[in-house]
Amino acid sequence: MLKAVTFKTSRSGGKGGQNVNKVSSKVMLVLTVSALDVLNEAQKERLLSRLNNRIDADGNLQVVVQEDRSQVVNKKKALERLEILVNEALKVPKPRKETKISSGEKLKRKWDKRQRALKKQFRQKPILD
C-alpha cells in the first residue's frame, strides 16, 4: 500500500509567525487508487464510486492536513484520515428488510386522523340556519 502513497509537503498558511515562514509543515497525502495491490478490482471500483468527489481526474485521492506545527504529526493525521476514508468507503451496507405496517398501527393512524379532523371541525364557525 505504501507504493501507492506519496507525500508532498509545503509551507502552511495562517497564524504561526516565523514557524509558518520557515517550516514546511503542511502535508498532502496522495493515494493512487489504481496502484493499490491490496484491493481487488471490485473494491477499487467501489472506492472510486464512493469517493468520486474527492478523487481527481488522474485517479488520485488527496488528503491535506495542516493542523499541527509538526510535519511528522501532520503525516500521522493524514494517514489516519486516509484509513478512515478508505474503510468507510469499502463498507457494504446491510440490505434493507421490507416490513409491513401492523394492523394496530393502521388503526392508530386512522384514529389520530379522525381526532385531528374533529379538532379542526370544532374550530370552524357554526352554521346558523
N, CA and C atoms as an extended XYZ file, in Angstrom:
387
Properties=species:S:1:pos:R:3:atomname:S:1:resname:S:1:resid:I:1 pbc="F F F"
N         0.821       -1.189        0.000 N   MET     1
C         0.000        0.000        0.000 CA  MET     1
C         0.866        1.255        0.000 C   MET     1
N         2.039        1.188        0.594 N   LEU     2
C         2.882        2.371        0.674 CA  LEU     2
C         3.442        2.780       -0.683 C   LEU     2
N         3.437        1.877       -1.668 N   LYS     3
C         3.880        2.243       -3.015 CA  LYS     3
C         2.886        3.201       -3.667 C   LYS     3
N         1.632        3.073       -3.293 N   ALA     4
C         0.585        3.895       -3.887 CA  ALA     4
C         0.441        5.238       -3.187 C   ALA     4
N         1.135        5.425       -2.062 N   VAL     5
C         1.006        6.654       -1.273 CA  VAL     5
C         2.255        7.507       -1.449 C   VAL     5
N         2.029        8.794       -1.739 N   THR     6
C         3.140        9.746       -1.769 CA  THR     6
C         2.771       10.942       -0.910 C   THR     6
N         3.791       11.548       -0.333 N   PHE     7
C         3.590       12.731        0.498 CA  PHE     7
C         4.209       13.932       -0.199 C   PHE     7
N         3.499       15.048       -0.146 N   LYS     8
C         4.040       16.320       -0.625 CA  LYS     8
C         3.927       17.288        0.539 C   LYS     8
N         4.983       18.046        0.778 N   THR     9
C         4.953       19.000        1.873 CA  THR     9
C         5.123       20.407        1.323 C   THR     9
N         4.536       21.341        2.032 N   SER    10
C         4.681       22.749        1.668 CA  SER    10
C         4.487       23.584        2.922 C   SER    10
N         4.694       24.878        2.771 N   ARG    11
C         4.519       25.749        3.924 CA  ARG    11
C         3.044       25.951        4.200 C   ARG    11
N         2.728       25.897        5.472 N   SER    12
C         1.358       26.052        5.917 CA  SER    12
C         0.991       27.525        5.935 C   SER    12
N        -0.305       27.808        5.781 N   GLY    13
C        -0.753       29.190        5.842 CA  GLY    13
C        -1.291       29.532        7.206 C   GLY    13
N        -1.696       30.768        7.384 N   GLY    14
C        -2.340       31.164        8.627 CA  GLY    14
C        -1.366       31.649        9.671 C   GLY    14
N        -1.814       31.623       10.929 N   LYS    15
C        -1.015       32.136       12.044 CA  LYS    15
C         0.155       31.203       12.329 C   LYS    15
N         1.165       31.731       12.956 N   GLY    16
C         2.296       30.903       13.335 CA  GLY    16
C         3.599       31.654       13.303 C   GLY    16
N         3.582       32.865       12.774 N   GLY    17
C         4.772       33.696       12.783 CA  GLY    17
C         5.908       33.130       11.967 C   GLY    17
N         7.093       33.133       12.553 N   GLN    18
C         8.281       32.713       11.829 CA  GLN    18
C         8.241       31.226       11.482 C   GLN    18
N         7.572       30.427       12.318 N   ASN    19
C         7.479       28.992       12.056 CA  ASN    19
C         6.781       28.733       10.719 C   ASN    19
N         5.739       29.492       10.421 N   VAL    20
C         4.995       29.314        9.166 CA  VAL    20
C         5.871       29.680        7.978 C   VAL    20
N         6.718       30.685        8.163 N   ASN    21
C         7.563       31.144        7.069 CA  ASN    21
C         8.732       30.211        6.785 C   ASN    21
N         9.174       29.467        7.788 N   LYS    22
C        10.387       28.652        7.644 CA  LYS    22
C        10.122       27.175        7.410 C   LYS    22
N         9.109       26.613        8.065 N   VAL    23
C         8.953       25.158        8.131 CA  VAL    23
C         7.854       24.685        7.192 C   VAL    23
N         8.118       23.630        6.460 N   SER    24
C         7.106       23.019        5.581 CA  SER    24
C         6.340       21.983        6.386 C   SER    24
N         5.283       22.424        7.060 N   SER    25
C         4.543       21.510        7.928 CA  SER    25
C         3.241       21.023        7.301 C   SER    25
N         2.776       21.652        6.237 N   LYS    26
C         1.553       21.217        5.562 CA  LYS    26
C         1.864       19.945        4.775 C   LYS    26
N         0.994       18.937        4.940 N   VAL    27
C         1.218       17.646        4.300 CA  VAL    27
C         0.052       17.328        3.383 C   VAL    27
N         0.369       16.965        2.146 N   MET    28
C        -0.644       16.491        1.202 CA  MET    28
C        -0.320       15.039        0.882 C   MET    28
N        -1.222       14.160        1.284 N   LEU    29
C        -1.062       12.740        1.014 CA  LEU    29
C        -1.815       12.426       -0.263 C   LEU    29
N        -1.150       11.776       -1.214 N   VAL    30
C        -1.769       11.430       -2.489 CA  VAL    30
C        -1.750        9.913       -2.622 C   VAL    30
N        -2.938        9.335       -2.756 N   LEU    31
C        -3.075        7.888       -2.912 CA  LEU    31
C        -3.516        7.599       -4.340 C   LEU    31
N        -2.725        6.818       -5.057 N   THR    32
C        -3.092        6.399       -6.403 CA  THR    32
C        -3.895        5.122       -6.277 C   THR    32
N        -5.197        5.216       -6.543 N   VAL    33
C        -6.105        4.091       -6.314 CA  VAL    33
C        -5.771        2.920       -7.232 C   VAL    33
N        -5.404        3.193       -8.471 N   SER    34
C        -5.122        2.098       -9.417 CA  SER    34
C        -3.865        1.320       -9.037 C   SER    34
N        -2.972        1.920       -8.261 N   ALA    35
C        -1.729        1.251       -7.871 CA  ALA    35
C        -1.863        0.442       -6.582 C   ALA    35
N        -3.044        0.419       -5.988 N   LEU    36
C        -3.241       -0.350       -4.758 CA  LEU    36
C        -3.239       -1.844       -5.075 C   LEU    36
N        -2.313       -2.577       -4.465 N   ASP    37
C        -2.224       -4.018       -4.692 CA  ASP    37
C        -3.072       -4.806       -3.703 C   ASP    37
N        -3.418       -4.202       -2.568 N   VAL    38
C        -4.131       -4.924       -1.518 CA  VAL    38
C        -5.627       -5.036       -1.801 C   VAL    38
N        -6.141       -4.267       -2.763 N   LEU    39
C        -7.562       -4.306       -3.089 CA  LEU    39
C        -7.785       -5.014       -4.414 C   LEU    39
N        -8.896       -5.744       -4.501 N   ASN    40
C        -9.250       -6.344       -5.785 CA  ASN    40
C        -9.980       -5.306       -6.641 C   ASN    40
N       -10.312       -5.665       -7.870 N   GLU    41
C       -10.915       -4.705       -8.806 CA  GLU    41
C       -12.273       -4.202       -8.322 C   GLU    41
N       -13.072       -5.096       -7.727 N   ALA    42
C       -14.394       -4.687       -7.243 CA  ALA    42
C       -14.257       -3.653       -6.124 C   ALA    42
N       -13.289       -3.859       -5.234 N   GLN    43
C       -13.065       -2.915       -4.147 CA  GLN    43
C       -12.555       -1.574       -4.674 C   GLN    43
N       -11.703       -1.628       -5.697 N   LYS    44
C       -11.215       -0.384       -6.298 CA  LYS    44
C       -12.359        0.392       -6.936 C   LYS    44
N       -13.250       -0.311       -7.632 N   GLU    45
C       -14.403        0.350       -8.254 CA  GLU    45
C       -15.306        0.970       -7.190 C   GLU    45
N       -15.518        0.238       -6.103 N   ARG    46
C       -16.344        0.756       -5.008 CA  ARG    46
C       -15.703        2.011       -4.412 C   ARG    46
N       -14.399        1.977       -4.227 N   LEU    47
C       -13.668        3.117       -3.693 CA  LEU    47
C       -13.793        4.320       -4.625 C   LEU    47
N       -13.627        4.093       -5.921 N   LEU    48
C       -13.729        5.183       -6.895 CA  LEU    48
C       -15.136        5.772       -6.939 C   LEU    48
N       -16.148        4.913       -6.842 N   SER    49
C       -17.519        5.425       -6.926 CA  SER    49
C       -17.946        6.130       -5.641 C   SER    49
N       -17.533        5.607       -4.490 N   ARG    50
C       -17.953        6.212       -3.220 CA  ARG    50
C       -17.206        7.505       -2.914 C   ARG    50
N       -15.960        7.620       -3.387 N   LEU    51
C       -15.148        8.805       -3.107 CA  LEU    51
C       -14.909        9.638       -4.362 C   LEU    51
N       -15.831        9.581       -5.317 N   ASN    52
C       -15.596       10.267       -6.586 CA  ASN    52
C       -15.475       11.782       -6.440 C   ASN    52
N       -16.061       12.369       -5.395 N   ASN    53
C       -15.928       13.813       -5.210 CA  ASN    53
C       -14.574       14.201       -4.623 C   ASN    53
N       -13.825       13.245       -4.118 N   ARG    54
C       -12.504       13.525       -3.547 CA  ARG    54
C       -11.367       13.060       -4.443 C   ARG    54
N       -11.697       12.404       -5.548 N   ILE    55
C       -10.681       11.851       -6.435 CA  ILE    55
C       -10.568       12.732       -7.667 C   ILE    55
N        -9.328       13.062       -8.054 N   ASP    56
C        -9.130       13.939       -9.203 CA  ASP    56
C        -9.203       13.144      -10.515 C   ASP    56
N        -8.964       13.817      -11.636 N   ALA    57
C        -9.097       13.206      -12.959 CA  ALA    57
C        -8.073       12.094      -13.194 C   ALA    57
N        -6.948       12.152      -12.501 N   ASP    58
C        -5.913       11.129      -12.663 CA  ASP    58
C        -6.154        9.897      -11.803 C   ASP    58
N        -7.196        9.900      -10.996 N   GLY    59
C        -7.498        8.770      -10.123 CA  GLY    59
C        -6.743        8.802       -8.815 C   GLY    59
N        -6.385        9.996       -8.358 N   ASN    60
C        -5.648       10.147       -7.106 CA  ASN    60
C        -6.562       10.701       -6.021 C   ASN    60
N        -6.483       10.097       -4.866 N   LEU    61
C        -7.220       10.561       -3.694 CA  LEU    61
C        -6.278       11.427       -2.872 C   LEU    61
N        -6.714       12.656       -2.556 N   GLN    62
C        -5.851       13.578       -1.840 CA  GLN    62
C        -6.413       13.875       -0.455 C   GLN    62
N        -5.507       13.873        0.524 N   VAL    63
C        -5.848       14.248        1.900 CA  VAL    63
C        -4.839       15.308        2.319 C   VAL    63
N        -5.342       16.480        2.722 N   VAL    64
C        -4.471       17.588        3.108 CA  VAL    64
C        -4.650       17.864        4.596 C   VAL    64
N        -3.513       17.943        5.324 N   VAL    65
C        -3.544       18.239        6.755 CA  VAL    65
C        -2.518       19.325        7.035 C   VAL    65
N        -2.964       20.392        7.724 N   GLN    66
C        -2.056       21.457        8.127 CA  GLN    66
C        -2.411       21.977        9.512 C   GLN    66
N        -2.939       21.073       10.341 N   GLU    67
C        -3.425       21.469       11.654 CA  GLU    67
C        -2.314       21.702       12.664 C   GLU    67
N        -1.263       20.912       12.579 N   ASP    68
C        -0.226       20.953       13.598 CA  ASP    68
C         1.002       21.675       13.082 C   ASP    68
N         1.882       22.055       14.010 N   ARG    69
C         3.119       22.741       13.620 CA  ARG    69
C         4.198       21.757       13.199 C   ARG    69
N         3.960       20.478       13.430 N   SER    70
C         4.954       19.455       13.127 CA  SER    70
C         4.548       18.678       11.878 C   SER    70
N         5.504       18.499       10.980 N   GLN    71
C         5.251       17.741        9.760 CA  GLN    71
C         4.976       16.275       10.063 C   GLN    71
N         5.677       15.719       11.034 N   VAL    72
C         5.514       14.307       11.394 CA  VAL    72
C         4.105       14.047       11.916 C   VAL    72
N         3.618       14.935       12.779 N   VAL    73
C         2.266       14.782       13.333 CA  VAL    73
C         1.229       14.910       12.225 C   VAL    73
N         1.439       15.853       11.314 N   ASN    74
C         0.510       16.022       10.202 CA  ASN    74
C         0.497       14.800        9.284 C   ASN    74
N         1.649       14.161        9.093 N   LYS    75
C         1.695       12.930        8.290 CA  LYS    75
C         0.890       11.816        8.958 C   LYS    75
N         1.033       11.690       10.271 N   LYS    76
C         0.282       10.672       11.002 CA  LYS    76
C        -1.217       10.924       10.893 C   LYS    76
N        -1.606       12.193       11.036 N   LYS    77
C        -3.026       12.536       10.934 CA  LYS    77
C        -3.552       12.277        9.528 C   LYS    77
N        -2.749       12.547        8.524 N   ALA    78
C        -3.164       12.307        7.142 CA  ALA    78
C        -3.372       10.812        6.890 C   ALA    78
N        -2.470        9.985        7.412 N   LEU    79
C        -2.617        8.535        7.262 CA  LEU    79
C        -3.856        8.024        7.998 C   LEU    79
N        -4.122        8.574        9.185 N   GLU    80
C        -5.320        8.174        9.931 CA  GLU    80
C        -6.584        8.547        9.175 C   GLU    80
N        -6.613        9.757        8.620 N   ARG    81
C        -7.778       10.183        7.836 CA  ARG    81
C        -7.973        9.322        6.592 C   ARG    81
N        -6.851        8.986        5.948 N   LEU    82
C        -6.934        8.126        4.769 CA  LEU    82
C        -7.508        6.767        5.136 C   LEU    82
N        -7.050        6.213        6.243 N   GLU    83
C        -7.547        4.906        6.691 CA  GLU    83
C        -9.048        4.955        6.969 C   GLU    83
N        -9.484        6.017        7.624 N   ILE    84
C       -10.918        6.169        7.915 CA  ILE    84
C       -11.710        6.295        6.623 C   ILE    84
N       -11.230        7.120        5.694 N   LEU    85
C       -11.926        7.310        4.415 CA  LEU    85
C       -12.070        6.009        3.644 C   LEU    85
N       -10.979        5.274        3.550 N   VAL    86
C       -10.992        4.025        2.776 CA  VAL    86
C       -11.882        2.989        3.446 C   VAL    86
N       -11.793        2.867        4.767 N   ASN    87
C       -12.626        1.889        5.480 CA  ASN    87
C       -14.110        2.206        5.337 C   ASN    87
N       -14.469        3.485        5.446 N   GLU    88
C       -15.875        3.876        5.300 CA  GLU    88
C       -16.361        3.633        3.877 C   GLU    88
N       -15.504        3.890        2.899 N   ALA    89
C       -15.912        3.715        1.502 CA  ALA    89
C       -16.069        2.243        1.141 C   ALA    89
N       -15.308        1.376        1.778 N   LEU    90
C       -15.359       -0.050        1.448 CA  LEU    90
C       -16.444       -0.804        2.203 C   LEU    90
N       -17.084       -0.163        3.193 N   LYS    91
C       -18.150       -0.835        3.926 CA  LYS    91
C       -19.330       -1.085        3.003 C   LYS    91
N       -19.836       -2.300        3.051 N   VAL    92
C       -21.012       -2.652        2.269 CA  VAL    92
C       -22.229       -2.536        3.179 C   VAL    92
N       -23.199       -1.691        2.806 N   PRO    93
C       -24.360       -1.525        3.687 CA  PRO    93
C       -25.204       -2.787        3.743 C   PRO    93
N       -25.808       -3.005        4.916 N   LYS    94
C       -26.670       -4.170        5.060 CA  LYS    94
C       -27.917       -3.967        4.219 C   LYS    94
N       -28.404       -5.035        3.590 N   PRO    95
C       -29.624       -4.882        2.789 CA  PRO    95
C       -30.824       -4.585        3.690 C   PRO    95
N       -31.713       -3.750        3.192 N   ARG    96
C       -32.881       -3.349        3.960 CA  ARG    96
C       -33.926       -4.453        3.915 C   ARG    96
N       -34.474       -4.773        5.087 N   LYS    97
C       -35.545       -5.757        5.151 CA  LYS    97
C       -36.869       -5.029        4.996 C   LYS    97
N       -37.702       -5.517        4.113 N   GLU    98
C       -39.015       -4.917        3.955 CA  GLU    98
C       -39.894       -5.329        5.127 C   GLU    98
N       -40.641       -4.367        5.639 N   THR    99
C       -41.530       -4.657        6.756 CA  THR    99
C       -42.942       -4.227        6.401 C   THR    99
N       -43.906       -4.848        7.072 N   LYS   100
C       -45.308       -4.493        6.864 CA  LYS   100
C       -45.770       -3.620        8.022 C   LYS   100
N       -46.684       -2.716        7.718 N   ILE   101
C       -47.283       -1.905        8.770 CA  ILE   101
C       -48.300       -2.782        9.489 C   ILE   101
N       -48.194       -2.827       10.814 N   SER   102
C       -49.084       -3.696       11.569 CA  SER   102
C       -50.505       -3.131       11.561 C   SER   102
N       -51.477       -4.011       11.805 N   SER   103
C       -52.879       -3.581       11.799 CA  SER   103
C       -53.147       -2.600       12.943 C   SER   103
N       -52.455       -2.778       14.071 N   GLY   104
C       -52.602       -1.850       15.193 CA  GLY   104
C       -52.147       -0.445       14.815 C   GLY   104
N       -51.042       -0.358       14.077 N   GLU   105
C       -50.550        0.943       13.626 CA  GLU   105
C       -51.527        1.591       12.656 C   GLU   105
N       -52.115        0.784       11.787 N   LYS   106
C       -53.098        1.320       10.838 CA  LYS   106
C       -54.305        1.888       11.579 C   LYS   106
N       -54.799        1.151       12.578 N   LEU   107
C       -55.936        1.625       13.360 CA  LEU   107
C       -55.597        2.894       14.130 C   LEU   107
N       -54.389        2.946       14.709 N   LYS   108
C       -53.969        4.127       15.452 CA  LYS   108
C       -53.884        5.335       14.531 C   LYS   108
N       -53.365        5.147       13.312 N   ARG   109
C       -53.268        6.252       12.362 CA  ARG   109
C       -54.652        6.765       11.979 C   ARG   109
N       -55.607        5.844       11.759 N   LYS   110
C       -56.980        6.250       11.422 CA  LYS   110
C       -57.617        7.005       12.574 C   LYS   110
N       -57.397        6.533       13.810 N   TRP   111
C       -57.966        7.185       14.978 CA  TRP   111
C       -57.382        8.588       15.137 C   TRP   111
N       -56.040        8.723       14.992 N   ASP   112
C       -55.388       10.034       15.087 CA  ASP   112
C       -55.906       10.981       14.008 C   ASP   112
N       -56.116       10.446       12.810 N   LYS   113
C       -56.610       11.257       11.709 CA  LYS   113
C       -58.020       11.775       12.014 C   LYS   113
N       -58.826       10.916       12.578 N   ARG   114
C       -60.197       11.307       12.925 CA  ARG   114
C       -60.197       12.370       14.025 C   ARG   114
N       -59.319       12.222       15.024 N   GLN   115
C       -59.221       13.188       16.110 CA  GLN   115
C       -58.792       14.558       15.575 C   GLN   115
N       -57.826       14.562       14.654 N   ARG   116
C       -57.362       15.804       14.055 CA  ARG   116
C       -58.478       16.479       13.262 C   ARG   116
N       -59.251       15.673       12.524 N   ALA   117
C       -60.361       16.212       11.735 CA  ALA   117
C       -61.415       16.834       12.643 C   ALA   117
N       -61.727       16.174       13.758 N   LEU   118
C       -62.714       16.720       14.695 CA  LEU   118
C       -62.215       18.024       15.317 C   LEU   118
N       -60.938       18.070       15.671 N   LYS   119
C       -60.373       19.273       16.263 CA  LYS   119
C       -60.529       20.450       15.293 C   LYS   119
N       -60.239       20.214       14.019 N   LYS   120
C       -60.356       21.278       13.025 CA  LYS   120
C       -61.815       21.634       12.763 C   LYS   120
N       -62.660       20.647       12.861 N   GLN   121
C       -64.092       20.895       12.636 CA  GLN   121
C       -64.649       21.807       13.740 C   GLN   121
N       -64.213       21.618       14.966 N   PHE   122
C       -64.683       22.438       16.072 CA  PHE   122
C       -64.170       23.868       16.007 C   PHE   122
N       -63.107       24.087       15.248 N   ARG   123
C       -62.554       25.440       15.105 CA  ARG   123
C       -63.401       26.303       14.158 C   ARG   123
N       -64.177       25.668       13.311 N   GLN   124
C       -64.959       26.414       12.324 CA  GLN   124
C       -66.136       27.129       12.983 C   GLN   124
N       -66.590       28.175       12.313 N   LYS   125
C       -67.780       28.893       12.800 CA  LYS   125
C       -68.992       28.002       12.607 C   LYS   125
N       -69.888       28.020       13.562 N   PRO   126
C       -71.094       27.210       13.401 CA  PRO   126
C       -71.987       27.759       12.285 C   PRO   126
N       -72.652       26.844       11.618 N   ILE   127
C       -73.560       27.238       10.542 CA  ILE   127
C       -74.933       27.496       11.157 C   ILE   127
N       -75.461       28.704       11.001 N   LEU   128
C       -76.770       29.059       11.557 CA  LEU   128
C       -77.812       29.013       10.446 C   LEU   128
N       -78.926       28.310       10.706 N   ASP   129
C       -79.986       28.212        9.703 CA  ASP   129
C       -80.972       29.314        9.840 C   ASP   129
